Amino acid sequence: MSSARGNSAGERYAAEHYGDERDDERFRRAGRGSRPRGKQRPAHADAVLAFVVVVDRGRYTCRLTSNFGHGQAAKSSDRPITAMRARELGRRAVVVGDYVELVGDVSGAPGSLARIVRIQPRRSVLRRSTEEGESGERIVVANAERLVMVVALTDPPPRTGLIDRCLVAAHDADIEPLLCLTKADMPGADAAADQLRRYYGQAKLRYVTTRHDRPVTELTDTLTDGISVLVGHSGVGKSTLVNALVPNASRAIGELTGVGKGRHTTTAALALALPAGGWIIDTPGIRTFGLAHIDIATVLASFPDLIEATTLCSPGCRHQIGEPECGLDVWVARGRADSERLVSLRALLS
Ligand SMILES: Nc1nc2c(ncn2[C@@H]2O[C@H](COP(=O)(O)OP(=O)(O)OP(=O)(O)O)[C@@H](O)[C@H]2O)c(=O)[nH]1
Ligand SMILES: [Mg+2]
Ligand SMILES: [Zn+2]
């Protein structure tokens, strides 16, 4: 609907919002006064496209964008816009990474407030269960094309459990995974790196290594274009990477979240435009990545080195330890896969 002309716009509005129940009584109740609602609300033909960069207690910080997927280096005139949800969104969540349409005051001037009237269809939805065992789930970010699993080679020591879980979530959401091993400058990092490369080499996972004392060129080149989200335990160096990838990021973080300059312990997801295009989304550190919403087949599909073995299983096999005739045990016994990979898979299935 691009314009509101007489009854037809009103009718179309009613058809969209009330389906077959558009009798006169409902129509009057929904609108204010006796004028058809379509006339008062011409479907926001003047709405502008924006990208949601921060969500905080019912306020959404957005940046204007002209094209999907491509972040733009923020210009000084391009101020962050604070917006609220319009009532017509209903209960639909607006999350970081969403492309939305804004109306109202989109100047970004201090004290101004725009309204989000539409959410664009999402390319992907990265979800995690709220707590282990609970069925509730939350959306981490929308529209991500790349999930960067950030793991410190030391301090905190790498744990494969979280990476395995993130890989399953990425597979489920059709998001490309990338492993980023940080703190390669620290003592003991080399041995840890060897171990992780061996382990994830079996899953054919791409990885990059970063360190404090070198530029993050390889990561910069890998993340150009599209939306990338950083996920990992607290203290692994996610925000440090963002600061290396985005000049003036620490200033932008302060500007967008009200957190002061200098060190920033991340408490909410935050998207920043990458200088060469694309967006990077920093997220708070997590202890685990709940997968209660994902089925067994999807978990198995995330272990490409093991899935073939399940053709050897007896029907109805749950692939657990002590399962009679589980093909996975046969596979490992034949040396077709590493036993630590099977231990990881079973930890996820149980
Ligand atoms: N030696 C070394 N230290 C690093 C490196 N990357 C990050 N650090 C340090 O690790 C600590 C944690 O870094 P952050 O970037 O705040 O970690 P984070 O993942 O954002 O943590 P949360 O926001 O709590 O999730 C800081 O003291 C960093 O200086 C690295 O490559 N080498
Ligand atoms: Mg952080
Ligand atoms: Zn089995």
mmCIF file of C-alpha atoms and ligand atoms in Angstrom:
data_model
loop_
_atom_site.group_PDB
_atom_site.id
_atom_site.type_symbol
_atom_site.label_atom_id
_atom_site.label_comp_id
_atom_site.label_asym_id
_atom_site.label_seq_id
_atom_site.Cartn_x
_atom_site.Cartn_y
_atom_site.Cartn_z
ATOM 1 C CA MET A 1 0.000 0.000 0.000
ATOM 2 C CA SER A 2 1.685 3.171 -1.093
ATOM 3 C CA SER A 3 -1.186 5.633 -0.899
ATOM 4 C CA ALA A 4 -4.529 5.949 0.813
ATOM 5 C CA ARG A 5 -7.303 6.696 -1.653
ATOM 6 C CA GLY A 6 -10.901 6.795 -0.407
ATOM 7 C CA ASN A 7 -12.458 3.557 0.629
ATOM 8 C CA SER A 8 -10.115 1.217 -1.113
ATOM 9 C CA ALA A 9 -7.201 1.919 1.224
ATOM 10 C CA GLY A 10 -9.481 1.579 4.207
ATOM 11 C CA GLU A 11 -10.790 -1.690 2.882
ATOM 12 C CA ARG A 12 -7.358 -3.025 2.223
ATOM 13 C CA TYR A 13 -6.302 -1.987 5.702
ATOM 14 C CA ALA A 14 -9.266 -3.816 7.170
ATOM 15 C CA ALA A 15 -8.601 -6.874 5.056
ATOM 16 C CA GLU A 16 -4.986 -7.010 6.201
ATOM 17 C CA HIS A 17 -5.713 -6.485 9.846
ATOM 18 C CA TYR A 18 -9.014 -8.205 10.444
ATOM 19 C CA GLY A 19 -9.157 -10.813 7.720
ATOM 20 C CA ASP A 20 -12.727 -11.905 7.045
ATOM 21 C CA GLU A 21 -14.181 -10.304 10.118
ATOM 22 C CA ARG A 22 -14.321 -6.804 8.716
ATOM 23 C CA ASP A 23 -17.914 -6.044 9.541
ATOM 24 C CA ASP A 24 -18.782 -2.414 10.168
ATOM 25 C CA GLU A 25 -18.953 -2.786 13.926
ATOM 26 C CA ARG A 26 -15.366 -4.009 14.303
ATOM 27 C CA PHE A 27 -14.163 -1.450 11.843
ATOM 28 C CA ARG A 28 -15.692 1.399 13.859
ATOM 29 C CA ARG A 29 -14.327 0.105 17.129
ATOM 30 C CA ALA A 30 -10.813 -0.095 15.784
ATOM 31 C CA GLY A 31 -10.735 3.398 14.321
ATOM 32 C CA ARG A 32 -11.004 6.651 16.182
ATOM 33 C CA GLY A 33 -14.317 8.400 15.508
ATOM 34 C CA SER A 34 -16.256 7.434 12.443
ATOM 35 C CA ARG A 35 -13.625 7.983 9.759
ATOM 36 C CA PRO A 36 -12.190 4.850 8.250
ATOM 37 C CA ARG A 37 -8.844 4.113 9.829
ATOM 38 C CA GLY A 38 -7.126 3.766 6.475
ATOM 39 C CA LYS A 39 -7.528 7.462 5.921
ATOM 40 C CA GLN A 40 -5.868 8.388 9.175
ATOM 41 C CA ARG A 41 -3.021 5.990 8.701
ATOM 42 C CA PRO A 42 -1.854 5.920 5.126
ATOM 43 C CA ALA A 43 0.394 2.924 5.822
ATOM 44 C CA HIS A 44 3.376 5.178 6.412
ATOM 45 C CA ALA A 45 4.405 5.817 2.840
ATOM 46 C CA ASP A 46 7.040 8.200 4.228
ATOM 47 C CA ALA A 47 8.720 5.578 6.439
ATOM 48 C CA VAL A 48 12.512 5.276 6.226
ATOM 49 C CA LEU A 49 14.614 2.129 6.491
ATOM 50 C CA ALA A 50 16.839 1.768 9.560
ATOM 51 C CA PHE A 51 18.962 -0.852 11.262
ATOM 52 C CA VAL A 52 18.480 -1.607 14.971
ATOM 53 C CA VAL A 53 21.820 -1.285 16.792
ATOM 54 C CA VAL A 54 20.828 -1.332 20.488
ATOM 55 C CA VAL A 55 17.727 -2.441 22.393
ATOM 56 C CA ASP A 56 17.328 -1.082 25.900
ATOM 57 C CA ARG A 57 14.160 -1.169 28.016
ATOM 58 C CA GLY A 58 11.645 -0.416 25.299
ATOM 59 C CA ARG A 59 13.889 2.050 23.497
ATOM 60 C CA TYR A 60 15.483 1.085 20.208
ATOM 61 C CA THR A 61 18.567 2.823 18.884
ATOM 62 C CA CYS A 62 18.592 2.732 15.082
ATOM 63 C CA ARG A 63 20.784 3.980 12.272
ATOM 64 C CA LEU A 64 19.484 4.983 8.904
ATOM 65 C CA THR A 65 20.534 2.631 6.141
ATOM 66 C CA SER A 66 19.836 2.657 2.456
ATOM 67 C CA ASN A 67 20.690 -0.925 1.678
ATOM 68 C CA PHE A 68 20.381 -4.284 3.347
ATOM 69 C CA GLY A 69 23.436 -5.937 4.815
ATOM 70 C CA HIS A 70 25.813 -3.096 4.127
ATOM 71 C CA GLY A 71 26.819 -1.102 7.155
ATOM 72 C CA GLN A 72 28.065 2.348 6.420
ATOM 73 C CA ALA A 73 30.698 4.202 8.303
ATOM 74 C CA ALA A 74 28.664 6.555 10.445
ATOM 75 C CA LYS A 75 28.862 10.121 9.243
ATOM 76 C CA SER A 76 28.721 12.908 11.771
ATOM 77 C CA SER A 77 25.337 13.980 10.391
ATOM 78 C CA ASP A 78 24.006 10.428 10.731
ATOM 79 C CA ARG A 79 23.063 10.480 14.387
ATOM 80 C CA PRO A 80 21.707 7.460 16.202
ATOM 81 C CA ILE A 81 17.914 7.636 16.245
ATOM 82 C CA THR A 82 15.971 6.647 19.336
ATOM 83 C CA ALA A 83 12.686 4.942 18.533
ATOM 84 C CA MET A 84 9.804 3.196 20.243
ATOM 85 C CA ARG A 85 7.507 0.510 18.933
ATOM 86 C CA ALA A 86 4.293 1.553 17.217
ATOM 87 C CA ARG A 87 1.208 -0.201 18.535
ATOM 88 C CA GLU A 88 0.568 -1.942 15.234
ATOM 89 C CA LEU A 89 3.636 -4.141 15.720
ATOM 90 C CA GLY A 90 1.633 -6.080 18.291
ATOM 91 C CA ARG A 91 3.771 -8.362 20.377
ATOM 92 C CA ARG A 92 6.444 -9.006 17.761
ATOM 93 C CA ALA A 93 9.920 -8.575 19.189
ATOM 94 C CA VAL A 94 12.305 -6.055 17.689
ATOM 95 C CA VAL A 95 15.905 -7.156 18.177
ATOM 96 C CA VAL A 96 19.402 -5.980 17.320
ATOM 97 C CA GLY A 97 20.041 -6.732 13.656
ATOM 98 C CA ASP A 98 16.481 -6.046 12.575
ATOM 99 C CA TYR A 99 15.776 -3.831 9.588
ATOM 100 C CA VAL A 100 12.822 -1.658 10.509
ATOM 101 C CA GLU A 101 10.805 1.183 9.052
ATOM 102 C CA LEU A 102 10.651 4.405 11.027
ATOM 103 C CA VAL A 103 8.216 7.295 10.992
ATOM 104 C CA GLY A 104 8.026 10.490 13.005
ATOM 105 C CA ASP A 105 11.088 12.429 14.097
ATOM 106 C CA VAL A 106 14.058 10.620 12.585
ATOM 107 C CA SER A 107 16.448 13.548 13.041
ATOM 108 C CA GLY A 108 18.269 11.918 15.931
ATOM 109 C CA ALA A 109 18.191 15.272 17.733
ATOM 110 C CA PRO A 110 18.484 15.052 21.532
ATOM 111 C CA GLY A 111 15.118 14.156 23.021
ATOM 112 C CA SER A 112 13.559 13.137 19.697
ATOM 113 C CA LEU A 113 11.625 9.901 19.387
ATOM 114 C CA ALA A 114 10.740 8.018 16.206
ATOM 115 C CA ARG A 115 8.299 5.113 15.865
ATOM 116 C CA ILE A 116 8.995 1.658 14.445
ATOM 117 C CA VAL A 117 6.042 0.774 12.244
ATOM 118 C CA ARG A 118 7.308 -2.283 10.401
ATOM 119 C CA ILE A 119 9.914 -5.023 10.728
ATOM 120 C CA GLN A 120 11.433 -6.291 7.488
ATOM 121 C CA PRO A 121 11.414 -10.050 6.900
ATOM 122 C CA ARG A 122 14.463 -11.604 8.557
ATOM 123 C CA ARG A 123 17.213 -13.427 6.736
ATOM 124 C CA SER A 124 18.069 -15.431 9.857
ATOM 125 C CA VAL A 125 17.192 -15.655 13.530
ATOM 126 C CA LEU A 126 19.830 -16.757 16.036
ATOM 127 C CA ARG A 127 18.055 -18.154 19.105
ATOM 128 C CA ARG A 128 19.139 -19.655 22.365
ATOM 129 C CA SER A 129 17.147 -21.238 25.147
ATOM 130 C CA THR A 130 16.940 -18.986 28.164
ATOM 131 C CA GLU A 131 18.269 -21.500 30.664
ATOM 132 C CA GLU A 132 19.344 -25.087 30.454
ATOM 133 C CA GLY A 133 16.241 -27.293 30.680
ATOM 134 C CA GLU A 134 13.809 -24.411 30.243
ATOM 135 C CA SER A 135 11.779 -24.292 27.085
ATOM 136 C CA GLY A 136 11.720 -20.501 26.801
ATOM 137 C CA GLU A 137 13.981 -18.998 24.192
ATOM 138 C CA ARG A 138 15.262 -15.613 23.220
ATOM 139 C CA ILE A 139 16.507 -14.168 19.989
ATOM 140 C CA VAL A 140 20.168 -13.208 20.226
ATOM 141 C CA VAL A 141 20.231 -11.257 16.967
ATOM 142 C CA ALA A 142 18.344 -11.091 13.680
ATOM 143 C CA ASN A 143 19.699 -11.230 10.143
ATOM 144 C CA ALA A 144 23.212 -12.445 10.993
ATOM 145 C CA GLU A 145 25.056 -14.076 8.124
ATOM 146 C CA ARG A 146 28.113 -15.044 10.138
ATOM 147 C CA LEU A 147 28.489 -16.330 13.694
ATOM 148 C CA VAL A 148 31.974 -15.613 15.010
ATOM 149 C CA MET A 149 32.670 -17.900 17.950
ATOM 150 C CA VAL A 150 35.307 -16.093 19.959
ATOM 151 C CA VAL A 151 37.522 -18.338 22.055
ATOM 152 C CA ALA A 152 40.582 -17.293 24.053
ATOM 153 C CA LEU A 153 43.526 -19.667 23.668
ATOM 154 C CA THR A 154 44.231 -18.999 27.329
ATOM 155 C CA ASP A 155 42.650 -16.947 30.108
ATOM 156 C CA PRO A 156 39.943 -18.121 30.172
ATOM 157 C CA PRO A 157 41.110 -21.547 28.935
ATOM 158 C CA PRO A 158 39.268 -22.773 25.806
ATOM 159 C CA ARG A 159 36.318 -25.077 26.332
ATOM 160 C CA THR A 160 34.916 -26.857 23.322
ATOM 161 C CA GLY A 161 31.439 -27.244 24.829
ATOM 162 C CA LEU A 162 30.333 -23.721 24.027
ATOM 163 C CA ILE A 163 31.784 -23.875 20.509
ATOM 164 C CA ASP A 164 29.965 -27.150 19.821
ATOM 165 C CA ARG A 165 26.733 -25.590 20.976
ATOM 166 C CA CYS A 166 27.222 -22.452 18.920
ATOM 167 C CA LEU A 167 27.930 -24.601 15.873
ATOM 168 C CA VAL A 168 24.626 -26.396 16.286
ATOM 169 C CA ALA A 169 22.792 -23.077 16.679
ATOM 170 C CA ALA A 170 24.524 -21.674 13.596
ATOM 171 C CA HIS A 171 23.638 -24.763 11.588
ATOM 172 C CA ASP A 172 20.024 -24.577 12.759
ATOM 173 C CA ALA A 173 19.725 -20.893 11.804
ATOM 174 C CA ASP A 174 21.604 -21.265 8.507
ATOM 175 C CA ILE A 175 24.372 -18.904 9.630
ATOM 176 C CA GLU A 176 27.979 -19.430 8.549
ATOM 177 C CA PRO A 177 30.216 -20.236 11.535
ATOM 178 C CA LEU A 178 33.732 -18.910 11.987
ATOM 179 C CA LEU A 179 36.066 -19.668 14.869
ATOM 180 C CA CYS A 180 38.170 -16.785 16.152
ATOM 181 C CA LEU A 181 41.013 -17.799 18.466
ATOM 182 C CA THR A 182 42.205 -14.804 20.500
ATOM 183 C CA LYS A 183 45.165 -14.049 22.777
ATOM 184 C CA ALA A 184 47.665 -15.917 20.580
ATOM 185 C CA ASP A 185 50.353 -13.670 22.114
ATOM 186 C CA MET A 186 49.981 -15.247 25.551
ATOM 187 C CA PRO A 187 52.202 -18.035 26.906
ATOM 188 C CA GLY A 188 50.751 -21.493 26.251
ATOM 189 C CA ALA A 189 48.618 -20.265 23.362
ATOM 190 C CA ASP A 190 50.389 -22.345 20.704
ATOM 191 C CA ALA A 191 49.670 -25.693 22.329
ATOM 192 C CA ALA A 192 46.011 -24.767 22.814
ATOM 193 C CA ALA A 193 45.764 -23.615 19.208
ATOM 194 C CA ASP A 194 47.154 -26.925 17.929
ATOM 195 C CA GLN A 195 44.649 -28.866 19.970
ATOM 196 C CA LEU A 196 41.671 -26.787 18.795
ATOM 197 C CA ARG A 197 42.755 -26.909 15.155
ATOM 198 C CA ARG A 198 42.988 -30.675 15.324
ATOM 199 C CA TYR A 199 39.587 -30.959 16.964
ATOM 200 C CA TYR A 200 37.748 -28.561 14.662
ATOM 201 C CA GLY A 201 39.643 -29.608 11.576
ATOM 202 C CA GLN A 202 37.448 -32.700 11.752
ATOM 203 C CA ALA A 203 34.377 -30.488 11.536
ATOM 204 C CA LYS A 204 35.951 -28.529 8.637
ATOM 205 C CA LEU A 205 35.445 -25.324 10.559
ATOM 206 C CA ARG A 206 37.091 -22.110 9.333
ATOM 207 C CA TYR A 207 39.147 -20.230 11.857
ATOM 208 C CA VAL A 208 41.295 -17.117 12.284
ATOM 209 C CA THR A 209 43.784 -16.338 15.031
ATOM 210 C CA THR A 210 44.239 -12.904 16.603
ATOM 211 C CA ARG A 211 46.606 -11.334 19.103
ATOM 212 C CA HIS A 212 46.969 -8.071 20.959
ATOM 213 C CA ASP A 213 50.220 -6.977 19.333
ATOM 214 C CA ARG A 214 49.209 -7.399 15.654
ATOM 215 C CA PRO A 215 46.533 -5.865 13.436
ATOM 216 C CA VAL A 216 43.483 -8.058 12.894
ATOM 217 C CA THR A 217 43.818 -7.936 9.105
ATOM 218 C CA GLU A 218 42.657 -11.475 8.429
ATOM 219 C CA LEU A 219 39.509 -10.987 10.478
ATOM 220 C CA THR A 220 38.826 -7.595 8.860
ATOM 221 C CA ASP A 221 39.030 -9.173 5.412
ATOM 222 C CA THR A 222 36.802 -12.082 6.405
ATOM 223 C CA LEU A 223 34.016 -9.964 7.894
ATOM 224 C CA THR A 224 33.581 -7.482 5.058
ATOM 225 C CA ASP A 225 29.928 -7.143 4.079
ATOM 226 C CA GLY A 226 26.958 -8.733 5.724
ATOM 227 C CA ILE A 227 26.166 -8.968 9.401
ATOM 228 C CA SER A 228 28.546 -10.787 11.735
ATOM 229 C CA VAL A 229 27.814 -11.511 15.389
ATOM 230 C CA LEU A 230 30.461 -12.218 18.031
ATOM 231 C CA VAL A 231 29.565 -14.826 20.657
ATOM 232 C CA GLY A 232 31.670 -16.291 23.458
ATOM 233 C CA HIS A 233 32.442 -16.528 27.156
ATOM 234 C CA SER A 234 33.058 -13.360 29.119
ATOM 235 C CA GLY A 235 36.623 -12.091 28.906
ATOM 236 C CA VAL A 236 37.628 -13.858 25.690
ATOM 237 C CA GLY A 237 38.157 -10.535 23.926
ATOM 238 C CA LYS A 238 35.007 -9.845 21.888
ATOM 239 C CA SER A 239 34.894 -6.127 22.627
ATOM 240 C CA THR A 240 38.656 -5.918 22.103
ATOM 241 C CA LEU A 241 38.083 -7.303 18.588
ATOM 242 C CA VAL A 242 35.330 -4.775 17.920
ATOM 243 C CA ASN A 243 37.652 -1.980 18.976
ATOM 244 C CA ALA A 244 40.288 -3.299 16.592
ATOM 245 C CA LEU A 245 37.812 -3.677 13.717
ATOM 246 C CA VAL A 246 35.997 -0.356 14.082
ATOM 247 C CA PRO A 247 37.948 2.876 14.508
ATOM 248 C CA ASN A 248 36.394 4.999 17.269
ATOM 249 C CA ALA A 249 34.336 2.036 18.441
ATOM 250 C CA SER A 250 34.840 2.824 22.102
ATOM 251 C CA ARG A 251 33.498 6.307 21.475
ATOM 252 C CA ALA A 252 30.521 4.884 19.600
ATOM 253 C CA ILE A 253 29.853 2.392 22.386
ATOM 254 C CA GLY A 254 29.741 5.246 24.879
ATOM 255 C CA GLU A 255 27.520 7.301 22.584
ATOM 256 C CA LEU A 256 25.074 4.474 22.005
ATOM 257 C CA THR A 257 24.799 2.952 25.438
ATOM 258 C CA GLY A 258 25.656 5.794 27.736
ATOM 259 C CA VAL A 259 28.558 3.821 29.145
ATOM 260 C CA GLY A 260 31.561 6.023 29.803
ATOM 261 C CA LYS A 261 34.751 6.051 27.796
ATOM 262 C CA GLY A 262 37.442 3.461 28.201
ATOM 263 C CA ARG A 263 36.851 -0.113 29.307
ATOM 264 C CA HIS A 264 33.476 -1.487 28.570
ATOM 265 C CA THR A 265 32.094 -4.667 29.996
ATOM 266 C CA THR A 266 29.382 -5.616 27.583
ATOM 267 C CA THR A 267 25.864 -5.878 29.007
ATOM 268 C CA ALA A 268 23.744 -5.756 25.857
ATOM 269 C CA ALA A 269 24.123 -6.552 22.178
ATOM 270 C CA LEU A 270 25.448 -3.646 20.143
ATOM 271 C CA ALA A 271 25.893 -3.334 16.372
ATOM 272 C CA LEU A 272 28.577 -1.147 14.805
ATOM 273 C CA ALA A 273 29.177 -0.390 11.142
ATOM 274 C CA LEU A 274 32.409 -1.805 9.747
ATOM 275 C CA PRO A 275 34.462 0.720 7.760
ATOM 276 C CA ALA A 276 34.550 -1.455 4.631
ATOM 277 C CA GLY A 277 30.857 -2.366 4.770
ATOM 278 C CA GLY A 278 28.818 -4.747 6.860
ATOM 279 C CA TRP A 279 27.979 -4.748 10.549
ATOM 280 C CA ILE A 280 29.649 -6.289 13.554
ATOM 281 C CA ILE A 281 27.511 -7.131 16.583
ATOM 282 C CA ASP A 282 29.167 -7.385 20.010
ATOM 283 C CA THR A 283 27.233 -9.398 22.600
ATOM 284 C CA PRO A 284 27.582 -9.919 26.356
ATOM 285 C CA GLY A 285 29.627 -12.933 27.479
ATOM 286 C CA ILE A 286 27.598 -16.099 27.983
ATOM 287 C CA ARG A 287 28.201 -19.176 30.125
ATOM 288 C CA THR A 288 26.426 -21.580 27.814
ATOM 289 C CA PHE A 289 24.286 -21.568 24.706
ATOM 290 C CA GLY A 290 20.946 -23.273 25.442
ATOM 291 C CA LEU A 291 19.792 -25.622 22.680
ATOM 292 C CA ALA A 292 16.538 -26.918 24.171
ATOM 293 C CA HIS A 293 14.674 -25.622 21.108
ATOM 294 C CA ILE A 294 16.713 -27.710 18.657
ATOM 295 C CA ASP A 295 15.956 -31.325 17.703
ATOM 296 C CA ILE A 296 18.343 -34.301 17.677
ATOM 297 C CA ALA A 297 18.576 -34.456 13.874
ATOM 298 C CA THR A 298 19.851 -30.883 13.726
ATOM 299 C CA VAL A 299 22.411 -31.562 16.435
ATOM 300 C CA LEU A 300 23.654 -34.599 14.502
ATOM 301 C CA ALA A 301 23.797 -32.637 11.256
ATOM 302 C CA SER A 302 26.225 -30.241 12.928
ATOM 303 C CA PHE A 303 28.735 -33.070 13.292
ATOM 304 C CA PRO A 304 29.523 -33.815 9.636
ATOM 305 C CA ASP A 305 32.363 -36.142 10.643
ATOM 306 C CA LEU A 306 29.987 -38.371 12.625
ATOM 307 C CA ILE A 307 26.608 -38.248 10.915
ATOM 308 C CA GLU A 308 27.415 -40.987 8.404
ATOM 309 C CA ALA A 309 27.966 -43.408 11.292
ATOM 310 C CA THR A 310 24.302 -43.249 12.297
ATOM 311 C CA THR A 311 23.424 -45.397 9.277
ATOM 312 C CA LEU A 312 24.994 -48.242 11.277
ATOM 313 C CA CYS A 313 22.723 -47.680 14.287
ATOM 314 C CA SER A 314 19.810 -49.933 15.140
ATOM 315 C CA PRO A 315 16.385 -48.328 14.565
ATOM 316 C CA GLY A 316 15.356 -45.877 17.265
ATOM 317 C CA CYS A 317 18.907 -45.521 18.544
ATOM 318 C CA ARG A 318 19.289 -42.491 20.777
ATOM 319 C CA HIS A 319 23.087 -42.554 20.339
ATOM 320 C CA GLN A 320 23.776 -42.360 24.082
ATOM 321 C CA ILE A 321 26.562 -44.018 26.060
ATOM 322 C CA GLY A 322 25.760 -47.695 26.631
ATOM 323 C CA GLU A 323 23.245 -47.767 23.775
ATOM 324 C CA PRO A 324 23.292 -51.280 22.333
ATOM 325 C CA GLU A 325 24.812 -51.257 18.846
ATOM 326 C CA CYS A 326 25.154 -47.509 18.376
ATOM 327 C CA GLY A 327 26.921 -46.952 15.061
ATOM 328 C CA LEU A 328 28.887 -44.077 16.552
ATOM 329 C CA ASP A 329 30.802 -46.491 18.817
ATOM 330 C CA VAL A 330 31.575 -48.697 15.812
ATOM 331 C CA TRP A 331 32.747 -45.645 13.846
ATOM 332 C CA VAL A 332 35.188 -44.551 16.536
ATOM 333 C CA ALA A 333 36.373 -48.144 17.121
ATOM 334 C CA ARG A 334 37.195 -48.355 13.400
ATOM 335 C CA GLY A 335 39.200 -45.148 13.698
ATOM 336 C CA ARG A 336 36.889 -43.230 11.364
ATOM 337 C CA ALA A 337 36.427 -40.401 13.893
ATOM 338 C CA ASP A 338 38.049 -39.107 17.027
ATOM 339 C CA SER A 339 36.609 -40.271 20.345
ATOM 340 C CA GLU A 340 36.611 -36.740 21.788
ATOM 341 C CA ARG A 341 34.251 -35.686 19.012
ATOM 342 C CA LEU A 342 31.852 -38.442 20.042
ATOM 343 C CA VAL A 343 32.104 -37.425 23.700
ATOM 344 C CA SER A 344 31.149 -33.864 22.669
ATOM 345 C CA LEU A 345 28.229 -35.011 20.546
ATOM 346 C CA ARG A 346 26.877 -37.170 23.359
ATOM 347 C CA ALA A 347 27.220 -34.316 25.824
ATOM 348 C CA LEU A 348 24.954 -32.282 23.555
ATOM 349 C CA LEU A 349 22.432 -35.073 22.955
ATOM 350 C CA SER A 350 21.971 -35.901 26.611
HETATM 351 N N1 LIG B 1 47.066 -10.671 25.843
HETATM 352 C C1 LIG B 1 45.910 -10.457 25.240
HETATM 353 N N2 LIG B 1 44.864 -9.980 25.952
HETATM 354 C C2 LIG B 1 43.691 -9.784 25.325
HETATM 355 C C3 LIG B 1 43.518 -10.069 23.939
HETATM 356 N N3 LIG B 1 42.234 -9.792 23.606
HETATM 357 C C4 LIG B 1 41.638 -9.341 24.726
HETATM 358 N N4 LIG B 1 42.497 -9.329 25.767
HETATM 359 C C5 LIG B 1 42.203 -8.891 27.150
HETATM 360 O O1 LIG B 1 41.177 -9.723 27.692
HETATM 361 C C6 LIG B 1 40.339 -8.972 28.584
HETATM 362 C C7 LIG B 1 38.881 -9.131 28.224
HETATM 363 O O2 LIG B 1 38.641 -8.546 26.963
HETATM 364 P P1 LIG B 1 37.202 -8.034 26.497
HETATM 365 O O3 LIG B 1 37.355 -7.583 25.083
HETATM 366 O O4 LIG B 1 36.620 -7.082 27.445
HETATM 367 O O5 LIG B 1 36.374 -9.395 26.571
HETATM 368 P P2 LIG B 1 34.837 -9.642 26.183
HETATM 369 O O6 LIG B 1 34.789 -10.941 25.475
HETATM 370 O O7 LIG B 1 34.289 -8.475 25.481
HETATM 371 O O8 LIG B 1 34.155 -9.799 27.616
HETATM 372 P P3 LIG B 1 32.608 -9.575 28.024
HETATM 373 O O9 LIG B 1 32.192 -8.229 27.536
HETATM 374 O O10 LIG B 1 32.595 -9.677 29.508
HETATM 375 O O11 LIG B 1 31.837 -10.682 27.375
HETATM 376 C C8 LIG B 1 40.848 -7.528 28.500
HETATM 377 O O12 LIG B 1 41.690 -7.286 29.594
HETATM 378 C C9 LIG B 1 41.628 -7.491 27.203
HETATM 379 O O13 LIG B 1 42.649 -6.534 27.216
HETATM 380 C C10 LIG B 1 44.654 -10.587 23.201
HETATM 381 O O14 LIG B 1 44.609 -10.886 21.999
HETATM 382 N N5 LIG B 1 45.807 -10.757 23.914
HETATM 383 MG MG MG B 2 32.664 -7.299 25.874
HETATM 384 ZN ZN ZN B 3 23.349 -44.504 17.495
#
